[in-house]
Short mmCIF file of C-alpha atoms and ligand atoms in Angstrom, two decimals:
data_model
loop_
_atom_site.label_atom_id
_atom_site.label_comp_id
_atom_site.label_asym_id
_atom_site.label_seq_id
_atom_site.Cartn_x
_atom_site.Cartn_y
_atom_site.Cartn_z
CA UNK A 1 0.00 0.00 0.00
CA UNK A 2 1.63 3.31 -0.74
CA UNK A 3 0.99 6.69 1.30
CA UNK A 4 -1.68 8.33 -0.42
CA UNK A 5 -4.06 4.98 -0.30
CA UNK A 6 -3.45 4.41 3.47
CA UNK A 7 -4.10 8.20 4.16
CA UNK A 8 -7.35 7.74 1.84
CA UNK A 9 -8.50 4.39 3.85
CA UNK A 10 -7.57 6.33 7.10
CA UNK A 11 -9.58 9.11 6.27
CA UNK A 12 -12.55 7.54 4.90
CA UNK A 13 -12.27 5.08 8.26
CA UNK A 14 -12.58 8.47 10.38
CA UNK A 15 -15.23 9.65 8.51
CA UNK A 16 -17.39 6.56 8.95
CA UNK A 17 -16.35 7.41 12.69
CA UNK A 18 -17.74 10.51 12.95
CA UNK A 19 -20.99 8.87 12.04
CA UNK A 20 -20.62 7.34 15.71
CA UNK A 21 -20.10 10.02 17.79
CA UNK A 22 -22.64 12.77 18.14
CA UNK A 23 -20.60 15.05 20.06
CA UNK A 24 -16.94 15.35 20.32
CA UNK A 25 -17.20 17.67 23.23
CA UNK A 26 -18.02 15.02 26.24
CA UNK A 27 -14.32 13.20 25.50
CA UNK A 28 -12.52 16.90 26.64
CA UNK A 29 -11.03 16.03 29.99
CA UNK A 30 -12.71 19.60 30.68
CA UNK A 31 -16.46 18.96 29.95
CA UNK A 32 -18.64 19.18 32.54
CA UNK A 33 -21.39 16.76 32.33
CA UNK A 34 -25.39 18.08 32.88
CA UNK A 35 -25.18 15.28 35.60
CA UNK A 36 -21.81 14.38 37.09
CA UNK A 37 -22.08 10.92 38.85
CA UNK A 38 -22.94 11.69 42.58
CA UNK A 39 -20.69 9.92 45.02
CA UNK A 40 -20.97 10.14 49.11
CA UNK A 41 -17.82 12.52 49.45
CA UNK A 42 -19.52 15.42 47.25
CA UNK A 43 -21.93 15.90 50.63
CA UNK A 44 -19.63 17.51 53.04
CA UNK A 45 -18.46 19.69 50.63
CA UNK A 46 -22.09 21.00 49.93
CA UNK A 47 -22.29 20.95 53.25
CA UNK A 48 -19.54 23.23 53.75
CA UNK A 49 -20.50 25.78 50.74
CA UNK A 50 -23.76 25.65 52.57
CA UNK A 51 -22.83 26.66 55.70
CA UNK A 52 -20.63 29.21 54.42
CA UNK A 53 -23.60 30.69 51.60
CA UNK A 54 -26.17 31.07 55.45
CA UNK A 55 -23.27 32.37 58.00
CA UNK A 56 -20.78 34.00 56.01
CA UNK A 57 -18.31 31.99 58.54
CA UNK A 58 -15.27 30.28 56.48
CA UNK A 59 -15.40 26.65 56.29
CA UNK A 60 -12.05 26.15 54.32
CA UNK A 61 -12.00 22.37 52.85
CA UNK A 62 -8.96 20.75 51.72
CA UNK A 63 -10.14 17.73 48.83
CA UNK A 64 -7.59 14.74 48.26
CA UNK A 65 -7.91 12.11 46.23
CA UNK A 66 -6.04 10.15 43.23
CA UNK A 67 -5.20 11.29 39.87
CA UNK A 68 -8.87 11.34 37.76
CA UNK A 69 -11.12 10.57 40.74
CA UNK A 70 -13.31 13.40 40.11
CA UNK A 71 -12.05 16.36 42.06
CA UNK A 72 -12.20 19.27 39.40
CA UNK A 73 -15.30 18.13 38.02
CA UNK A 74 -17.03 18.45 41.13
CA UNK A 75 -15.61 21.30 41.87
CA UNK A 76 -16.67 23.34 38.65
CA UNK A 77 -20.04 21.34 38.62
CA UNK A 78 -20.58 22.98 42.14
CA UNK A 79 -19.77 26.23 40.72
CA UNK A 80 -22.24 26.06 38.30
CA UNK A 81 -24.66 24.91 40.76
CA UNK A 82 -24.50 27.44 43.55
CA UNK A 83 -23.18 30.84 41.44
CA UNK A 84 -26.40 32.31 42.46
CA UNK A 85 -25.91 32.36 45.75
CA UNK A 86 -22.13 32.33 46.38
CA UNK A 87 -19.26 34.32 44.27
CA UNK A 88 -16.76 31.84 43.09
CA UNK A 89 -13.32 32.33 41.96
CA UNK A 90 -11.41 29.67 40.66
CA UNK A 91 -7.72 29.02 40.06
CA UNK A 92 -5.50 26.20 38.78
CA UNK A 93 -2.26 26.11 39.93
CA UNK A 94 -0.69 24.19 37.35
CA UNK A 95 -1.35 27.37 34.72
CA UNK A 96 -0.52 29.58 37.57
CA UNK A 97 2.16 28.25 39.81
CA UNK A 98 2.75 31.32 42.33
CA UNK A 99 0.48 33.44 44.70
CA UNK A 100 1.41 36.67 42.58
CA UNK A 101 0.71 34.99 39.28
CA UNK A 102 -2.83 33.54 40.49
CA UNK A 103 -3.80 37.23 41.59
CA UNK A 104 -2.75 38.31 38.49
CA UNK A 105 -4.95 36.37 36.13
CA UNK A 106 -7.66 36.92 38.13
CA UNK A 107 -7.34 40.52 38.28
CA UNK A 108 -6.65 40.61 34.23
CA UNK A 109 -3.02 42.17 35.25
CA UNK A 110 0.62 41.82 33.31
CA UNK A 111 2.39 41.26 36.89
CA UNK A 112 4.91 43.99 36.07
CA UNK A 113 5.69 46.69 38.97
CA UNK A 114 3.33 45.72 41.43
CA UNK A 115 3.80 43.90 44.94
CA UNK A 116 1.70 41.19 45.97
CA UNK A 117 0.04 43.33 48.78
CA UNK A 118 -1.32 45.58 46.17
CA UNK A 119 -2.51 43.00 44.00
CA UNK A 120 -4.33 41.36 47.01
CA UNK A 121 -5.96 44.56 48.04
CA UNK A 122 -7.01 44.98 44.72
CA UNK A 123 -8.18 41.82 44.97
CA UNK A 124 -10.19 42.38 48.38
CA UNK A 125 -11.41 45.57 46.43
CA UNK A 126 -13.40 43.75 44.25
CA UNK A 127 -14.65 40.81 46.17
CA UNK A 128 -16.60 41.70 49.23
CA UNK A 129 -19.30 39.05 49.21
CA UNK A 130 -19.30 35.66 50.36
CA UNK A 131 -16.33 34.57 47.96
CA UNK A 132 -14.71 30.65 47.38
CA UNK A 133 -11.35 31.31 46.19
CA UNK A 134 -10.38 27.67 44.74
CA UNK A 135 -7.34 26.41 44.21
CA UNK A 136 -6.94 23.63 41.94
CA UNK A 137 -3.53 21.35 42.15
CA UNK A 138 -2.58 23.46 44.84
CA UNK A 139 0.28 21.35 45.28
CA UNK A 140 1.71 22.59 42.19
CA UNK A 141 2.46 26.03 43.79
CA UNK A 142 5.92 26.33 42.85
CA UNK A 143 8.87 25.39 45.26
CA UNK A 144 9.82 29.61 44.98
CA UNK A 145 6.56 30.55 46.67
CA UNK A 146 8.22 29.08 49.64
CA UNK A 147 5.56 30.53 51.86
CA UNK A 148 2.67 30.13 49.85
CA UNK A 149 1.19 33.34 50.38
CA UNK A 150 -2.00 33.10 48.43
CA UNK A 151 -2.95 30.46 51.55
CA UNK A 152 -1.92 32.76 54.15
CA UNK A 153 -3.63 35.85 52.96
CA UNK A 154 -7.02 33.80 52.47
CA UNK A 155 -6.91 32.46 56.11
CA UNK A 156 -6.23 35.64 57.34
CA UNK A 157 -8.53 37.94 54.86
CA UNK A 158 -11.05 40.29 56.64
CA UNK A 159 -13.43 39.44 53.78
CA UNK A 160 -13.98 35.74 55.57
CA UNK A 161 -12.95 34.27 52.20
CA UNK A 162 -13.50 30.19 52.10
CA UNK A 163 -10.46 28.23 50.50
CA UNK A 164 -11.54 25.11 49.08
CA UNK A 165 -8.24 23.48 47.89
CA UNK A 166 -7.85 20.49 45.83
CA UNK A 167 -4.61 17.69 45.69
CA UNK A 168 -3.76 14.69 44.77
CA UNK A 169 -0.89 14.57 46.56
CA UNK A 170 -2.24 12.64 49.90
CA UNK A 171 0.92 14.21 51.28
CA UNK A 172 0.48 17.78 50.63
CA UNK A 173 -0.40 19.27 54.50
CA UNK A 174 3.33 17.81 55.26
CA UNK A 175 4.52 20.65 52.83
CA UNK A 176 2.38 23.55 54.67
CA UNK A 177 3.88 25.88 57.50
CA UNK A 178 2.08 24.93 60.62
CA UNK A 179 1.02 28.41 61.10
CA UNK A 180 -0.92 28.38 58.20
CA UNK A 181 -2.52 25.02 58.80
CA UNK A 182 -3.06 26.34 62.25
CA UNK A 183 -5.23 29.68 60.97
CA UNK A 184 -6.40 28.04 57.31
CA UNK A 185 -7.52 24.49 59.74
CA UNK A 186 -9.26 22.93 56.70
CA UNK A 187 -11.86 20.37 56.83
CA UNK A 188 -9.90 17.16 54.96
CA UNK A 189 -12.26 15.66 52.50
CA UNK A 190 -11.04 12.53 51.01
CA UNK A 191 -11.93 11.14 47.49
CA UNK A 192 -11.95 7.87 47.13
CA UNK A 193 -11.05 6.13 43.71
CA UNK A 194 -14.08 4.72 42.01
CA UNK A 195 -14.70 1.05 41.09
CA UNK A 196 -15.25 -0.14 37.83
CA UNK A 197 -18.93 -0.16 38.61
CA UNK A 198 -18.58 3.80 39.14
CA UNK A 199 -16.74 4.32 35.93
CA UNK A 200 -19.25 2.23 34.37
CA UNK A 201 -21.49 4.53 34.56
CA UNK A 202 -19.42 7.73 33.82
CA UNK A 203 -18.62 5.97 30.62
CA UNK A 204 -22.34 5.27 30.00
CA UNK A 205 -23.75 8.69 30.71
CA UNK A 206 -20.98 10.35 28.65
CA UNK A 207 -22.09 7.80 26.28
CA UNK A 208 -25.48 8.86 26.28
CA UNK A 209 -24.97 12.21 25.29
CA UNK A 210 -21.37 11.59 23.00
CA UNK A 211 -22.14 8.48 20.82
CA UNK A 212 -25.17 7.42 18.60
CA UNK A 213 -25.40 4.04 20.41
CA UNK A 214 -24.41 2.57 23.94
CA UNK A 215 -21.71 0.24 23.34
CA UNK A 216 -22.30 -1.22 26.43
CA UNK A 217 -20.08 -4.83 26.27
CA UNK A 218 -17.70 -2.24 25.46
CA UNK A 219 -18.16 -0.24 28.03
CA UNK A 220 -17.75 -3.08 31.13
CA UNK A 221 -14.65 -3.90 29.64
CA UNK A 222 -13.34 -0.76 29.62
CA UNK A 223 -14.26 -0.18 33.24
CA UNK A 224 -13.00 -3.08 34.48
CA UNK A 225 -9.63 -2.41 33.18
CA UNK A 226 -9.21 0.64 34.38
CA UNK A 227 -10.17 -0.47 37.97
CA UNK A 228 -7.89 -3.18 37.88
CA UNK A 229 -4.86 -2.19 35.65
CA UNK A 230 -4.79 1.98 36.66
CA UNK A 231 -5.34 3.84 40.42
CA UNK A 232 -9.03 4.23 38.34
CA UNK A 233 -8.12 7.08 36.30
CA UNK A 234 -11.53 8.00 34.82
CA UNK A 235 -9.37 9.68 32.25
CA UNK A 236 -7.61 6.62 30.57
CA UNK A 237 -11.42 5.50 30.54
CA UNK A 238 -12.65 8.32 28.60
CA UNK A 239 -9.97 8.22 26.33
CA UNK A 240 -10.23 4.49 25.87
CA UNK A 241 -13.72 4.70 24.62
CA UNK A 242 -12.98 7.53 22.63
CA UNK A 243 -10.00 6.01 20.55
CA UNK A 244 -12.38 2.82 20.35
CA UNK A 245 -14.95 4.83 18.52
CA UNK A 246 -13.26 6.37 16.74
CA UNK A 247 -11.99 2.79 15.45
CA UNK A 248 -13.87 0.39 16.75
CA UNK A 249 -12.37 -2.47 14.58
CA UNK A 250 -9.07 -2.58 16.46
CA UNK A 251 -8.85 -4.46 19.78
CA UNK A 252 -10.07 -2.43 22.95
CA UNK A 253 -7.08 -3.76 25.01
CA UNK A 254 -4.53 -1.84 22.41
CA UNK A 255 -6.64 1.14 22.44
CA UNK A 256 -6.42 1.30 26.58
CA UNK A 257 -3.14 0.68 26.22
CA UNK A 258 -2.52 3.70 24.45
CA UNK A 259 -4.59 5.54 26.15
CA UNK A 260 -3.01 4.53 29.37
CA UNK A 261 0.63 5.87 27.47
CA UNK A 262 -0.81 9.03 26.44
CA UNK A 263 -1.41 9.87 29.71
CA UNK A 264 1.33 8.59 31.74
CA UNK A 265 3.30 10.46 29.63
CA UNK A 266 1.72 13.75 30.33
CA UNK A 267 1.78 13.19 34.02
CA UNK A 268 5.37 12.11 33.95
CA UNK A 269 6.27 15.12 32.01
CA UNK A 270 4.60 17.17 34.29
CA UNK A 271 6.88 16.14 37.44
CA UNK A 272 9.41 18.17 38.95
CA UNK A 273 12.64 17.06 39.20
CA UNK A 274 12.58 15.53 42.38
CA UNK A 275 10.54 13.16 41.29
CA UNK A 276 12.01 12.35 38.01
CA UNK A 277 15.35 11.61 39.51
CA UNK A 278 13.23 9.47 42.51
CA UNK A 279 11.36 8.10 39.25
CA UNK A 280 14.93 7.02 37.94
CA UNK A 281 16.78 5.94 40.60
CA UNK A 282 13.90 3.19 41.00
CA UNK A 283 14.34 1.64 37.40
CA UNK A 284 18.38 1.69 37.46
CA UNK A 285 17.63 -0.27 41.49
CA UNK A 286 16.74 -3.44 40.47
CA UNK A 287 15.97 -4.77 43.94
CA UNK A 288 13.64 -2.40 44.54
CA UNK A 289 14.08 -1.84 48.09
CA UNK A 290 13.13 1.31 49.30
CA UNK A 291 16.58 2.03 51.57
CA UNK A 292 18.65 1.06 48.27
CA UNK A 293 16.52 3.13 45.91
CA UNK A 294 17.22 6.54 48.10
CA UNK A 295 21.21 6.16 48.09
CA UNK A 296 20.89 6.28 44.45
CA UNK A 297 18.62 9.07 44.29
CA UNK A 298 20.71 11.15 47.04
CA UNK A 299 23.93 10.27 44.48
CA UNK A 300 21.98 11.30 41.49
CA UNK A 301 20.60 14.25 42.92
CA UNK A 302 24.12 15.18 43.48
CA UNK A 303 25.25 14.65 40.25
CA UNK A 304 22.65 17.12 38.85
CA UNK A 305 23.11 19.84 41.74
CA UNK A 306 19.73 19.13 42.66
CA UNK A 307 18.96 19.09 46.95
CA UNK A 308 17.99 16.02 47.74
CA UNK A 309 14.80 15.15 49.79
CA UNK A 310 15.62 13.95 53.26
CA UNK A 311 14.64 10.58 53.59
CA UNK A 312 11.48 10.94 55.57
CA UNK A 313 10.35 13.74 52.93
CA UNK A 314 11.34 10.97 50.41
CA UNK A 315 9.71 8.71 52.02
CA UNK A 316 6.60 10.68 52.03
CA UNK A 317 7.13 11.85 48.15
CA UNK A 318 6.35 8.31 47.65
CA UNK A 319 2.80 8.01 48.26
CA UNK A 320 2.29 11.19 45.58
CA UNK A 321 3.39 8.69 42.86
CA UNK A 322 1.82 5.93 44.45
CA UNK A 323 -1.58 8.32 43.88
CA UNK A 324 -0.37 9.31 40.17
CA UNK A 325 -0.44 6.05 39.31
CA UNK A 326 3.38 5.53 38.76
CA UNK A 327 4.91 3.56 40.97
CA UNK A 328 3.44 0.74 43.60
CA UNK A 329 5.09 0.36 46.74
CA UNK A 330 5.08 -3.41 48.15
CA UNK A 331 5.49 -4.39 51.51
CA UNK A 332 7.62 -7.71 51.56
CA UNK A 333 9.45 -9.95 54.24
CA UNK A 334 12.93 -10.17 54.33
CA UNK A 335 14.86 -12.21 56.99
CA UNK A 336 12.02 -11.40 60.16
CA UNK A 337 11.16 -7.43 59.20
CA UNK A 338 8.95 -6.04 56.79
CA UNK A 339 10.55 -4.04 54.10
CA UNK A 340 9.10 -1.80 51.10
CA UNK A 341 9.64 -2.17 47.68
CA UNK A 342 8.88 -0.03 44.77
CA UNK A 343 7.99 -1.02 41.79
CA UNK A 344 7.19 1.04 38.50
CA UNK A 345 3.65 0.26 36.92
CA UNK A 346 4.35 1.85 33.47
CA UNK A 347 6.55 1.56 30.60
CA UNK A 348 10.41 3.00 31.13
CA UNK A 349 10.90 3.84 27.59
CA UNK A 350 8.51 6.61 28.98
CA UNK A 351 10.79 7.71 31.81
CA UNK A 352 13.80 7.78 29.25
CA UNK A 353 12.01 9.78 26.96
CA UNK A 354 11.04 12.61 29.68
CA UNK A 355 14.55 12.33 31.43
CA UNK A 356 16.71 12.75 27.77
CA UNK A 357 14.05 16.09 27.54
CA UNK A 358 15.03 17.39 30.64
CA UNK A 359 18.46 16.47 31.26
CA UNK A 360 20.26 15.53 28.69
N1 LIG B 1 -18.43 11.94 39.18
C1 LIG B 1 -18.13 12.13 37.88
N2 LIG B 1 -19.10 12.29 36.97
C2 LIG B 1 -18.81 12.49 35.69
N3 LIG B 1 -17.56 12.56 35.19
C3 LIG B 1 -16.54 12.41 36.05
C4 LIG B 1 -16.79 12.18 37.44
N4 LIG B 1 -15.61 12.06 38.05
C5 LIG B 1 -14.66 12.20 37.10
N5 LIG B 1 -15.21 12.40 35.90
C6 LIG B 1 -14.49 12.65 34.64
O1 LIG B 1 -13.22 12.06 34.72
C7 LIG B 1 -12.20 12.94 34.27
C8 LIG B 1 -11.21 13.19 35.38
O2 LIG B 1 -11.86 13.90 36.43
P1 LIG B 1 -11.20 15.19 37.11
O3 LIG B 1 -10.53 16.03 36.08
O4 LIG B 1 -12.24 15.85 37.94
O5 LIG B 1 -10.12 14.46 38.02
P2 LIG B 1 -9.25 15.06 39.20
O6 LIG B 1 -9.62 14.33 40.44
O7 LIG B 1 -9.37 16.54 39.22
O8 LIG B 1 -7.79 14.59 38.76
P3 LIG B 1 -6.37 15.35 38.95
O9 LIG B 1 -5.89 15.00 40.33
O10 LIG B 1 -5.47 14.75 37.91
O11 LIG B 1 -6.58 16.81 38.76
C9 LIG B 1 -12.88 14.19 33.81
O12 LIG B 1 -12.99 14.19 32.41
C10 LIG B 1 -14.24 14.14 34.48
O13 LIG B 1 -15.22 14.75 33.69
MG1 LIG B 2 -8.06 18.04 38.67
#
């Protein structure tokens, strides 16, 4: 077959495709559905907005949970659903990885020639009501905003401002000044990851407004790998059924495969250093154990001028790639003590790629 026929057959494959899917729209990781899929942890955060919306007294909530279990969905949904009576701000701190650069792009400003202070009375300026400032991936504040300012000023603000943060980093309070803990004292909601009943029916609402028909064999399938093969990602779900409509002819487990690739990679080569060289010192340690793994990192860490974690905060840094879906840490016997292991759960060639980006 030369070029032009496969590109021909491709195209006229896609086409028939298209044919399929009603609208493209539900498969962006940043649609919200009419209808998100209720689950028992939403409550106390209503509760919480509710409270706030009747007293005006801060209930700051803290949401954790793994990688694609639902946290900025809910979030926006409940946006949506309260904006009449509450005045919502919303950041993502991923786009905007400092205090002075979230103010910023909420105020509209080119951060040029003006202090934080100003920018946050600005800020206070505007917003006088009952206001929830949230802060999505707040764990991706940048290591520079050492004192992560934004959190201090809203858990000190006159205004009674609620924060409602959002991690997936189960670790993340360990990283916060106890003074700020001590005045922000959020309410810790944890997400728990779905099971492949729960994504079931994700897939099959998203279905119901996305595709012509309910592939619903398909659908079960899909579910149940994701529960069993990822930390239930509804992501790699989404994208699963998406590539299998798109070309429903191929074999569903290659088309969650590559799902599952497309987005390891993106979460991979969205880790900081830290945890790249943690990342790498696992594969080059083929035992695994835990104690072995960290020499390697401390010596690589050196040999890129990077400070190394101390071995508790190492330690700790663990669980966050546990929850990202990267790594899974296993607790085995070794003469009469318990000892951890860590395995990687996706493909290295990955890792290598990332790593010769950034440091080669
Ligand atoms: N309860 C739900 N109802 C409908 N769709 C959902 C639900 N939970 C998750 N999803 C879908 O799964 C995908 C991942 O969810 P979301 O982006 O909210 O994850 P997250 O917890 O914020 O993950 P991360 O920690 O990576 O930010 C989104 O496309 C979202 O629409
Ligand atoms: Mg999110």
């Amino acid at each position: 077959m030369d070029i032009e026929q496969y590109l021909s057959d491709k195209q006229r494959q896609l086409e028939k495709s298209g044919q399929r899917i009603k609208d493209f729209g539900v498969f962006d990781f940043n649609y919200i559905p009419d209808k998100p899929l209720m689950r028992k942890e939403v409550k106390p955060v209503i509760d919480a907005l509710l409270r706030y919306s009747q007293t005006g007294i801060a209930n700051n909530c803290l949401i954790l949970g793994s990688r694609g279990c639902g946290k900025s969905v809910i979030a926006r949904y409940l946006m949506k659903l309260l904006s009449n009576q509450l005045n919502f701000v919303y950041s993502n701190c991923r786009q905007h990885n400092t205090s002075f650069k979230i103010l910023a792009n909420l105020l509209g400003l080119v951060p040029r020639g003006v202090g934080l202070h100003e920018l946050w009375e600005r800020f206070t300026d505007i917003h006088h009501k009952k206001t929830v400032f949230i802060l999505d991936e707040v764990d991706l504040l940048s290591e520079k905003d050492r004192h992560k300012d934004i959190l201090y000023l809203l858990s000190r603000s006159t205004n009674n401002y609620m924060a409602v943060l959002l991690s997936n980093n189960p670790k993340f309070t360990a990283c916060l000044d106890e003074s700020i803990m001590s005045t922000l004292q959020p309410e810790i909601i944890h997400f728990s990851s779905y099971n492949a009943m729960d994504i079931e029916q994700i897939l099959t609402d998203r279905a119901k407004t996305g595709l012509v028909s309910i592939p619903k064999t398909v659908i079960s399938e899909i579910a149940a790998l994701t529960a069993k093969n990822t930390n239930s990602d509804v992501r790699i779900a989404l994208k699963t059924l998406y590539l299998w409509a798109l070309e429903p002819d191929e074999a569903l487990t290659d088309h969650f495969e590559k799902a599952r690739k497309d987005i390891i990679f993106d979460v991979v080569k969205d880790l900081n250093d830290k945890n790249l060289l943690i990342l790498k010192a696992a594969q080059s340690q083929s035992s695994g154990y835990v104690k072995e793994i960290y020499q390697v990192y401390k010596k690589t860490s050196a040999n890129f001028n990077e400070e190394a974690f101390s071995y508790v905060h190492f330690y700790s840094n663990l669980s966050y790639l546990q929850s990202l879906g990267l790594i899974l840490l296993i607790s085995t016997k070794v003469d009469r003590s318990y000892t951890n292991r860590i395995q990687l759960t996706f493909d290295p060639g990955i890792l290598d790629t990332v790593w010769k980006m950034r440091f080669e």
